[in-house]
Amino acid sequence: MGIPYLFHVAFFLDISLAYSILMNSNQNSFLRDTWYYALPSQQLRAGKTLTKVLLNEPILFGRDRQGKAFAIQDICPHRAVPLSEGRFAGDEIECCYHGWRFDTSGRCTEIPCLVPEQNIDISRFRVKSYPVSESQGNIWIYFYSGINRPEIPQFPAPKVPLFGTETYQAHTTMIFPCEFDQAVVGLMDPAHVPFVHRAWWWRADPTLAEEVKVFDPSEYGFTMRRHKLEQTTLVYQLAGDDPEVEISFRLPGVRVEQVITKQHKICNLTAITPISEDATEVTTLFYTTLPWLRFVKPILIPLTRTFLNQDRQMVIKQKTRLGYDPQMMLIKDADTQARWYFQLKKEFELSIAENRPFVNPVQSQTLRWRS
Ligand code: FES
Ligand SMILES: [Fe+2]
């Protein structure tokens, strides 16, 4: 499917300290053959369905009476009425227009208008279905390229480390009215923090300091090696002694920040999923061993939303100029992670197109910047 590119890397310069990647802003492509965050498990109750658009496709999520989640395209293959307008009964979806029925794998099981002599194999009428994976309180969906659903996705859905099968304690979601790549690049952009996220509860001191961080390649992405957390935020200060942090990114847009203190562990998962070329869903979840987290949730969630909204306001401002097709830059070293992101994406697409294993283009490296 030809979904246009947002960032077309048109030109690349490497001149001593600064390199520029000049990006054309009017093209986009959503990575396929990979997992995207779909929704929190708790939003999908047994025997119920829920519809949402992801990657420009209307998807009907459902949970059968045995508790198994499924996802099929929310378009009736007969005459395109949304299946979400019909009924979900007896673990089958009935279209509201002519009553065709489909099982949870998308296979047609009944066409009411057929008379007995009209002996056609209705099972060949199918709604497109998608692999889903449910763990740790999350439902992930696998978007594949081509028409045939893969028997088994080529790798498992992302997992939050350190928390086994446990679920999250706090969660929030926000829609960013921007292209996917812009939202992802914002996740790994250290230079904006002192300018955008200035707040007494996050970072009161506006003075910039030099940061030196070591990065290593990791599964479909890269990881900022574990180190002592120097600037601790309020939540982390309350979490215990000697906090250490490790931050990883993996395709398509998943960031995991682990903070470990002598007493506790906290993981923050941020997952980004495209809705369309102009809208992106950002979900952030907290996994912790802090027994008091549920008591501070009424404060934590609004603060997290304030924080996310600061990023959101920036992409809204940026969006007002992207229509003029500006060329944009990625500079050393502050934007190196963003540059890795585009390299990872390109290599991922190439490895799929050439039907070969993915070779991580990131090399272990120390990056320095002021923030
Ligand atoms: S449009 Fe769905 S059954 Fe006809
Ligand atoms: Fe930010």
PDB file of C-alpha atoms in Angstrom, residues 5-13 19-27 181-182 185 318 321-322 324-331 335 338-343 345:
ATOM      1  CA  TYR A   5       6.519   9.237   3.327  1.00  0.00           C
ATOM      2  CA  LEU A   6       6.739  11.964   5.969  1.00  0.00           C
ATOM      3  CA  PHE A   7      10.477  12.094   6.123  1.00  0.00           C
ATOM      4  CA  HIS A   8      12.193  11.457   2.920  1.00  0.00           C
ATOM      5  CA  VAL A   9      15.892  11.630   3.648  1.00  0.00           C
ATOM      6  CA  ALA A  10      16.915  13.630   0.665  1.00  0.00           C
ATOM      7  CA  PHE A  11      20.394  14.656   1.522  1.00  0.00           C
ATOM      8  CA  PHE A  12      22.998  13.863   4.128  1.00  0.00           C
ATOM      9  CA  LEU A  13      26.077  15.878   5.081  1.00  0.00           C
ATOM     10  CA  TYR A  19      25.554  16.836  10.155  1.00  0.00           C
ATOM     11  CA  SER A  20      22.367  17.700   8.502  1.00  0.00           C
ATOM     12  CA  ILE A  21      19.695  15.429   7.254  1.00  0.00           C
ATOM     13  CA  LEU A  22      17.473  17.512   5.130  1.00  0.00           C
ATOM     14  CA  MET A  23      14.036  16.113   5.306  1.00  0.00           C
ATOM     15  CA  ASN A  24      11.145  16.690   3.069  1.00  0.00           C
ATOM     16  CA  SER A  25       8.103  16.975   5.286  1.00  0.00           C
ATOM     17  CA  ASN A  26       5.280  15.971   2.979  1.00  0.00           C
ATOM     18  CA  GLN A  27       5.822  12.247   2.766  1.00  0.00           C
ATOM     19  CA  ASP A 181       7.746  10.495  12.821  1.00  0.00           C
ATOM     20  CA  GLN A 182       7.479  13.889  14.487  1.00  0.00           C
ATOM     21  CA  VAL A 185      11.520  12.012  17.186  1.00  0.00           C
ATOM     22  CA  GLN A 318       5.663  22.843  14.076  1.00  0.00           C
ATOM     23  CA  ARG A 321       5.079  25.317   9.041  1.00  0.00           C
ATOM     24  CA  LEU A 322       5.401  21.784   7.686  1.00  0.00           C
ATOM     25  CA  TYR A 324       5.611  24.922   3.454  1.00  0.00           C
ATOM     26  CA  ASP A 325       7.772  21.868   2.834  1.00  0.00           C
ATOM     27  CA  PRO A 326      10.726  23.029   4.934  1.00  0.00           C
ATOM     28  CA  GLN A 327      14.014  21.197   4.976  1.00  0.00           C
ATOM     29  CA  MET A 328      14.923  20.155   8.512  1.00  0.00           C
ATOM     30  CA  MET A 329      18.189  19.206  10.170  1.00  0.00           C
ATOM     31  CA  LEU A 330      19.458  16.648  12.596  1.00  0.00           C
ATOM     32  CA  ILE A 331      22.645  17.780  14.295  1.00  0.00           C
ATOM     33  CA  ASP A 335      19.868  14.614  17.274  1.00  0.00           C
ATOM     34  CA  ALA A 338      16.698  10.726  15.828  1.00  0.00           C
ATOM     35  CA  ARG A 339      19.145   9.956  13.040  1.00  0.00           C
ATOM     36  CA  TRP A 340      19.438   6.369  14.320  1.00  0.00           C
ATOM     37  CA  TYR A 341      15.666   6.147  14.261  1.00  0.00           C
ATOM     38  CA  PHE A 342      15.561   6.922  10.532  1.00  0.00           C
ATOM     39  CA  GLN A 343      18.416   4.496   9.881  1.00  0.00           C
ATOM     40  CA  LYS A 345      13.452   2.366   9.972  1.00  0.00           C
TER      41      LYS A 345
END
